[in-house]
């Protein structure tokens, strides 16, 4: 057996499987998109069976492209879209309905009702989260209340709850492993991040039977073994982390004060705070960055719901671009005298506003506004939102983030224009790594290091290489003017309940 490690990156719009060789380089990859369902306004669902099929098929693709077999794989690591909820029958493995996706807002009124009962402080103290439809707990509660017979079946132990990682592990192991990791558990509104255990008080509030919850493990741990009938050989599953935590690991942000931001469907910035569980006073989340060898490392997180999804909207919704990459050239051609702001609150606003009822808006339109200006506005929106998160982190983190260099990853960072504008609006350096598949790399490192075929944390950190550093070049007056315009646009977009 060589040092080959397989990673599954199960994302919001597609699934990727990547085979990394012993030098941690990509040897083979498979990718497959799957269907997005929007049954009502603000509702987003996935078919768990389609996700499962995409995982199996992309693993086969990756193995073929790498010219290896399952016998050559030392371990599998899994990273996944967080907060997305699946409930399935323990006996058959069949989901009781479509998965409710992290973007889904159907539980907004339920969250408001819990807030009116003055329960948000209880949830925040125990979980580090706020009461928002984004998180798994209220989605699960909705499913138990709205799928006929579900709550009674769950109480009897007939149903299993999981985020996507748990569902995939259950399927991969033929139902032998019912487990998750601490990072995914920490996003459910049901897991106490101080005691590292499911919290009965929160389960009682949400009316969730403990019998349907998985065992919680470290991020690098024994999660079970893949049924050899699937790929021709048994492969141990040795690493699991939610996608943003996996990216933090893949970016080697192991020291307190290190900061990464991932630009995919949404945007998520995580600041490593070490063993210090920082309680945010600026509407950021306190979350588990990773748990290794029983030791928990915490992070402050800022969550932006719409990043690359705004570019997808330009392409699929408005039809003004053919490819996502077109926005880079269009933004460069945009009229500099037009200040057009897109506030992409398509599914509400995340940190630091947490306004589930806000909806998207565009400001500054003129008769001359066209695809170029809208493309620039979509890309700039990501930069402005990141600035909002960084300002909040600077207020919360006692050691300061003034000298922090932002490490970036995700599909949008391939755009030089976007990364330069990000550095300009942050007034801080932005480092783009050589390996952009940092989310999959993080999951692979968890599995590979656990298997003993990849380096330890210190030596893995030494392998991180920068592709390019984007230094700020915008003058302060221009920056201040643009930021004032953005804050005004956000203020106008917030709902009455924000």
PDB file of N, CA, C and O in Angstrom, residues 86-97 140 143-162 166 170 178 208-214:
ATOM      1  N   UNK A  86     -30.461  15.175   6.866  1.00  0.00           N
ATOM      2  CA  UNK A  86     -31.041  13.961   6.306  1.00  0.00           C
ATOM      3  C   UNK A  86     -31.591  13.119   7.454  1.00  0.00           C
ATOM      4  O   UNK A  86     -30.952  12.986   8.500  1.00  0.00           O
ATOM      5  N   UNK A  87     -32.778  12.564   7.262  1.00  0.00           N
ATOM      6  CA  UNK A  87     -33.343  11.595   8.207  1.00  0.00           C
ATOM      7  C   UNK A  87     -33.698  10.347   7.418  1.00  0.00           C
ATOM      8  O   UNK A  87     -34.347  10.433   6.372  1.00  0.00           O
ATOM      9  N   UNK A  88     -33.261   9.186   7.919  1.00  0.00           N
ATOM     10  CA  UNK A  88     -33.511   7.941   7.194  1.00  0.00           C
ATOM     11  C   UNK A  88     -33.911   6.822   8.144  1.00  0.00           C
ATOM     12  O   UNK A  88     -33.723   6.900   9.362  1.00  0.00           O
ATOM     13  N   UNK A  89     -34.498   5.772   7.556  1.00  0.00           N
ATOM     14  CA  UNK A  89     -34.941   4.615   8.331  1.00  0.00           C
ATOM     15  C   UNK A  89     -33.739   3.765   8.732  1.00  0.00           C
ATOM     16  O   UNK A  89     -32.924   3.400   7.894  1.00  0.00           O
ATOM     17  N   UNK A  90     -33.680   3.447  10.011  1.00  0.00           N
ATOM     18  CA  UNK A  90     -32.554   2.657  10.508  1.00  0.00           C
ATOM     19  C   UNK A  90     -32.512   1.266   9.864  1.00  0.00           C
ATOM     20  O   UNK A  90     -31.442   0.738   9.572  1.00  0.00           O
ATOM     21  N   UNK A  91     -33.668   0.706   9.605  1.00  0.00           N
ATOM     22  CA  UNK A  91     -33.718  -0.667   9.085  1.00  0.00           C
ATOM     23  C   UNK A  91     -33.371  -0.732   7.603  1.00  0.00           C
ATOM     24  O   UNK A  91     -32.649  -1.622   7.161  1.00  0.00           O
ATOM     25  N   UNK A  92     -33.865   0.227   6.825  1.00  0.00           N
ATOM     26  CA  UNK A  92     -33.688   0.155   5.364  1.00  0.00           C
ATOM     27  C   UNK A  92     -32.653   1.132   4.819  1.00  0.00           C
ATOM     28  O   UNK A  92     -32.177   0.959   3.700  1.00  0.00           O
ATOM     29  N   UNK A  93     -32.321   2.170   5.575  1.00  0.00           N
ATOM     30  CA  UNK A  93     -31.425   3.208   5.068  1.00  0.00           C
ATOM     31  C   UNK A  93     -32.092   4.192   4.128  1.00  0.00           C
ATOM     32  O   UNK A  93     -31.438   5.062   3.554  1.00  0.00           O
ATOM     33  N   UNK A  94     -33.430   4.085   3.977  1.00  0.00           N
ATOM     34  CA  UNK A  94     -34.166   4.936   3.047  1.00  0.00           C
ATOM     35  C   UNK A  94     -34.508   6.270   3.703  1.00  0.00           C
ATOM     36  O   UNK A  94     -35.094   6.308   4.791  1.00  0.00           O
ATOM     37  N   UNK A  95     -34.177   7.404   3.050  1.00  0.00           N
ATOM     38  CA  UNK A  95     -34.554   8.720   3.592  1.00  0.00           C
ATOM     39  C   UNK A  95     -36.069   8.881   3.648  1.00  0.00           C
ATOM     40  O   UNK A  95     -36.792   8.387   2.773  1.00  0.00           O
ATOM     41  N   UNK A  96     -36.551   9.584   4.665  1.00  0.00           N
ATOM     42  CA  UNK A  96     -37.999   9.760   4.804  1.00  0.00           C
ATOM     43  C   UNK A  96     -38.502  10.930   3.957  1.00  0.00           C
ATOM     44  O   UNK A  96     -39.708  11.053   3.743  1.00  0.00           O
ATOM     45  N   UNK A  97     -37.620  11.786   3.503  1.00  0.00           N
ATOM     46  CA  UNK A  97     -37.977  12.850   2.570  1.00  0.00           C
ATOM     47  C   UNK A  97     -36.660  13.447   2.048  1.00  0.00           C
ATOM     48  O   UNK A  97     -35.584  13.013   2.427  1.00  0.00           O
ATOM     49  N   UNK A 140     -34.379  19.818  11.522  1.00  0.00           N
ATOM     50  CA  UNK A 140     -34.739  18.488  11.999  1.00  0.00           C
ATOM     51  C   UNK A 140     -36.076  18.528  12.733  1.00  0.00           C
ATOM     52  O   UNK A 140     -36.939  17.658  12.530  1.00  0.00           O
ATOM     53  N   UNK A 143     -38.845  18.661  10.280  1.00  0.00           N
ATOM     54  CA  UNK A 143     -39.066  17.391   9.601  1.00  0.00           C
ATOM     55  C   UNK A 143     -39.846  16.426  10.493  1.00  0.00           C
ATOM     56  O   UNK A 143     -40.768  15.733  10.035  1.00  0.00           O
ATOM     57  N   UNK A 144     -39.497  16.390  11.777  1.00  0.00           N
ATOM     58  CA  UNK A 144     -40.196  15.503  12.698  1.00  0.00           C
ATOM     59  C   UNK A 144     -41.663  15.910  12.853  1.00  0.00           C
ATOM     60  O   UNK A 144     -42.536  15.060  13.054  1.00  0.00           O
ATOM     61  N   UNK A 145     -41.924  17.211  12.750  1.00  0.00           N
ATOM     62  CA  UNK A 145     -43.290  17.695  12.923  1.00  0.00           C
ATOM     63  C   UNK A 145     -44.133  17.573  11.662  1.00  0.00           C
ATOM     64  O   UNK A 145     -45.362  17.497  11.741  1.00  0.00           O
ATOM     65  N   UNK A 146     -43.493  17.523  10.493  1.00  0.00           N
ATOM     66  CA  UNK A 146     -44.238  17.625   9.237  1.00  0.00           C
ATOM     67  C   UNK A 146     -44.241  16.361   8.382  1.00  0.00           C
ATOM     68  O   UNK A 146     -45.019  16.281   7.431  1.00  0.00           O
ATOM     69  N   UNK A 147     -43.403  15.388   8.690  1.00  0.00           N
ATOM     70  CA  UNK A 147     -43.462  14.104   8.002  1.00  0.00           C
ATOM     71  C   UNK A 147     -44.295  13.160   8.866  1.00  0.00           C
ATOM     72  O   UNK A 147     -43.977  12.938  10.041  1.00  0.00           O
ATOM     73  N   UNK A 148     -45.344  12.641   8.306  1.00  0.00           N
ATOM     74  CA  UNK A 148     -46.317  11.853   9.074  1.00  0.00           C
ATOM     75  C   UNK A 148     -45.656  10.705   9.839  1.00  0.00           C
ATOM     76  O   UNK A 148     -44.924   9.897   9.270  1.00  0.00           O
ATOM     77  N   UNK A 149     -45.889  10.686  11.134  1.00  0.00           N
ATOM     78  CA  UNK A 149     -45.394   9.609  11.989  1.00  0.00           C
ATOM     79  C   UNK A 149     -43.932   9.691  12.348  1.00  0.00           C
ATOM     80  O   UNK A 149     -43.424   8.830  13.089  1.00  0.00           O
ATOM     81  N   UNK A 150     -43.237  10.730  11.882  1.00  0.00           N
ATOM     82  CA  UNK A 150     -41.787  10.780  12.060  1.00  0.00           C
ATOM     83  C   UNK A 150     -41.372  10.900  13.526  1.00  0.00           C
ATOM     84  O   UNK A 150     -40.446  10.215  13.978  1.00  0.00           O
ATOM     85  N   UNK A 151     -42.058  11.747  14.288  1.00  0.00           N
ATOM     86  CA  UNK A 151     -41.630  11.953  15.670  1.00  0.00           C
ATOM     87  C   UNK A 151     -41.775  10.681  16.501  1.00  0.00           C
ATOM     88  O   UNK A 151     -40.893  10.325  17.286  1.00  0.00           O
ATOM     89  N   UNK A 152     -42.881   9.959  16.313  1.00  0.00           N
ATOM     90  CA  UNK A 152     -43.089   8.717  17.060  1.00  0.00           C
ATOM     91  C   UNK A 152     -42.063   7.668  16.652  1.00  0.00           C
ATOM     92  O   UNK A 152     -41.519   6.947  17.505  1.00  0.00           O
ATOM     93  N   UNK A 153     -41.782   7.585  15.367  1.00  0.00           N
ATOM     94  CA  UNK A 153     -40.785   6.618  14.888  1.00  0.00           C
ATOM     95  C   UNK A 153     -39.400   6.970  15.418  1.00  0.00           C
ATOM     96  O   UNK A 153     -38.615   6.080  15.776  1.00  0.00           O
ATOM     97  N   UNK A 154     -39.100   8.272  15.468  1.00  0.00           N
ATOM     98  CA  UNK A 154     -37.796   8.694  15.985  1.00  0.00           C
ATOM     99  C   UNK A 154     -37.656   8.342  17.462  1.00  0.00           C
ATOM    100  O   UNK A 154     -36.593   7.898  17.912  1.00  0.00           O
ATOM    101  N   UNK A 155     -38.730   8.538  18.221  1.00  0.00           N
ATOM    102  CA  UNK A 155     -38.703   8.224  19.655  1.00  0.00           C
ATOM    103  C   UNK A 155     -38.470   6.742  19.897  1.00  0.00           C
ATOM    104  O   UNK A 155     -37.851   6.353  20.898  1.00  0.00           O
ATOM    105  N   UNK A 156     -38.982   5.894  18.981  1.00  0.00           N
ATOM    106  CA  UNK A 156     -38.774   4.440  19.110  1.00  0.00           C
ATOM    107  C   UNK A 156     -37.372   4.013  18.677  1.00  0.00           C
ATOM    108  O   UNK A 156     -37.007   2.848  18.831  1.00  0.00           O
ATOM    109  N   UNK A 157     -36.620   4.945  18.099  1.00  0.00           N
ATOM    110  CA  UNK A 157     -35.280   4.600  17.622  1.00  0.00           C
ATOM    111  C   UNK A 157     -35.266   4.059  16.215  1.00  0.00           C
ATOM    112  O   UNK A 157     -34.258   3.496  15.775  1.00  0.00           O
ATOM    113  N   UNK A 158     -36.376   4.236  15.486  1.00  0.00           N
ATOM    114  CA  UNK A 158     -36.475   3.689  14.128  1.00  0.00           C
ATOM    115  C   UNK A 158     -35.847   4.593  13.074  1.00  0.00           C
ATOM    116  O   UNK A 158     -35.625   4.164  11.937  1.00  0.00           O
ATOM    117  N   UNK A 159     -35.592   5.865  13.436  1.00  0.00           N
ATOM    118  CA  UNK A 159     -35.057   6.826  12.475  1.00  0.00           C
ATOM    119  C   UNK A 159     -33.680   7.323  12.905  1.00  0.00           C
ATOM    120  O   UNK A 159     -33.384   7.426  14.096  1.00  0.00           O
ATOM    121  N   UNK A 160     -32.864   7.647  11.919  1.00  0.00           N
ATOM    122  CA  UNK A 160     -31.526   8.185  12.162  1.00  0.00           C
ATOM    123  C   UNK A 160     -31.441   9.605  11.611  1.00  0.00           C
ATOM    124  O   UNK A 160     -31.924   9.876  10.507  1.00  0.00           O
ATOM    125  N   UNK A 161     -30.846  10.495  12.370  1.00  0.00           N
ATOM    126  CA  UNK A 161     -30.558  11.843  11.897  1.00  0.00           C
ATOM    127  C   UNK A 161     -29.072  11.967  11.569  1.00  0.00           C
ATOM    128  O   UNK A 161     -28.225  11.413  12.267  1.00  0.00           O
ATOM    129  N   UNK A 162     -28.790  12.717  10.526  1.00  0.00           N
ATOM    130  CA  UNK A 162     -27.388  13.006  10.239  1.00  0.00           C
ATOM    131  C   UNK A 162     -27.231  14.194   9.328  1.00  0.00           C
ATOM    132  O   UNK A 162     -28.133  14.547   8.561  1.00  0.00           O
ATOM    133  N   UNK A 166     -22.659  11.892   7.974  1.00  0.00           N
ATOM    134  CA  UNK A 166     -23.197  10.739   8.691  1.00  0.00           C
ATOM    135  C   UNK A 166     -23.966   9.818   7.750  1.00  0.00           C
ATOM    136  O   UNK A 166     -23.828   8.583   7.809  1.00  0.00           O
ATOM    137  N   UNK A 170     -22.845   5.995   6.824  1.00  0.00           N
ATOM    138  CA  UNK A 170     -23.813   4.904   7.018  1.00  0.00           C
ATOM    139  C   UNK A 170     -23.915   4.060   5.747  1.00  0.00           C
ATOM    140  O   UNK A 170     -23.839   2.830   5.797  1.00  0.00           O
ATOM    141  N   UNK A 178     -22.674   4.572  12.584  1.00  0.00           N
ATOM    142  CA  UNK A 178     -23.592   5.697  12.741  1.00  0.00           C
ATOM    143  C   UNK A 178     -22.848   6.759  13.544  1.00  0.00           C
ATOM    144  O   UNK A 178     -22.931   6.819  14.766  1.00  0.00           O
ATOM    145  N   UNK A 208     -36.374  16.766  19.989  1.00  0.00           N
ATOM    146  CA  UNK A 208     -35.606  15.801  19.204  1.00  0.00           C
ATOM    147  C   UNK A 208     -35.202  14.637  20.108  1.00  0.00           C
ATOM    148  O   UNK A 208     -34.516  14.844  21.114  1.00  0.00           O
ATOM    149  N   UNK A 209     -35.604  13.400  19.800  1.00  0.00           N
ATOM    150  CA  UNK A 209     -35.207  12.245  20.610  1.00  0.00           C
ATOM    151  C   UNK A 209     -33.704  11.963  20.472  1.00  0.00           C
ATOM    152  O   UNK A 209     -33.170  11.912  19.360  1.00  0.00           O
ATOM    153  N   UNK A 210     -33.035  11.760  21.589  1.00  0.00           N
ATOM    154  CA  UNK A 210     -31.600  11.491  21.571  1.00  0.00           C
ATOM    155  C   UNK A 210     -31.278  10.195  20.832  1.00  0.00           C
ATOM    156  O   UNK A 210     -30.163  10.025  20.317  1.00  0.00           O
ATOM    157  N   UNK A 211     -32.252   9.294  20.759  1.00  0.00           N
ATOM    158  CA  UNK A 211     -32.022   7.985  20.136  1.00  0.00           C
ATOM    159  C   UNK A 211     -31.658   8.090  18.663  1.00  0.00           C
ATOM    160  O   UNK A 211     -31.069   7.165  18.092  1.00  0.00           O
ATOM    161  N   UNK A 212     -31.993   9.217  18.019  1.00  0.00           N
ATOM    162  CA  UNK A 212     -31.741   9.325  16.586  1.00  0.00           C
ATOM    163  C   UNK A 212     -30.432  10.034  16.256  1.00  0.00           C
ATOM    164  O   UNK A 212     -30.135  10.278  15.089  1.00  0.00           O
ATOM    165  N   UNK A 213     -29.616  10.345  17.281  1.00  0.00           N
ATOM    166  CA  UNK A 213     -28.381  11.097  17.057  1.00  0.00           C
ATOM    167  C   UNK A 213     -27.160  10.183  16.963  1.00  0.00           C
ATOM    168  O   UNK A 213     -27.054   9.189  17.678  1.00  0.00           O
ATOM    169  N   UNK A 214     -26.200  10.525  16.105  1.00  0.00           N
ATOM    170  CA  UNK A 214     -25.006   9.683  15.936  1.00  0.00           C
ATOM    171  C   UNK A 214     -23.959   9.906  17.029  1.00  0.00           C
ATOM    172  O   UNK A 214     -23.998  10.913  17.758  1.00  0.00           O
TER     173      UNK A 214
END
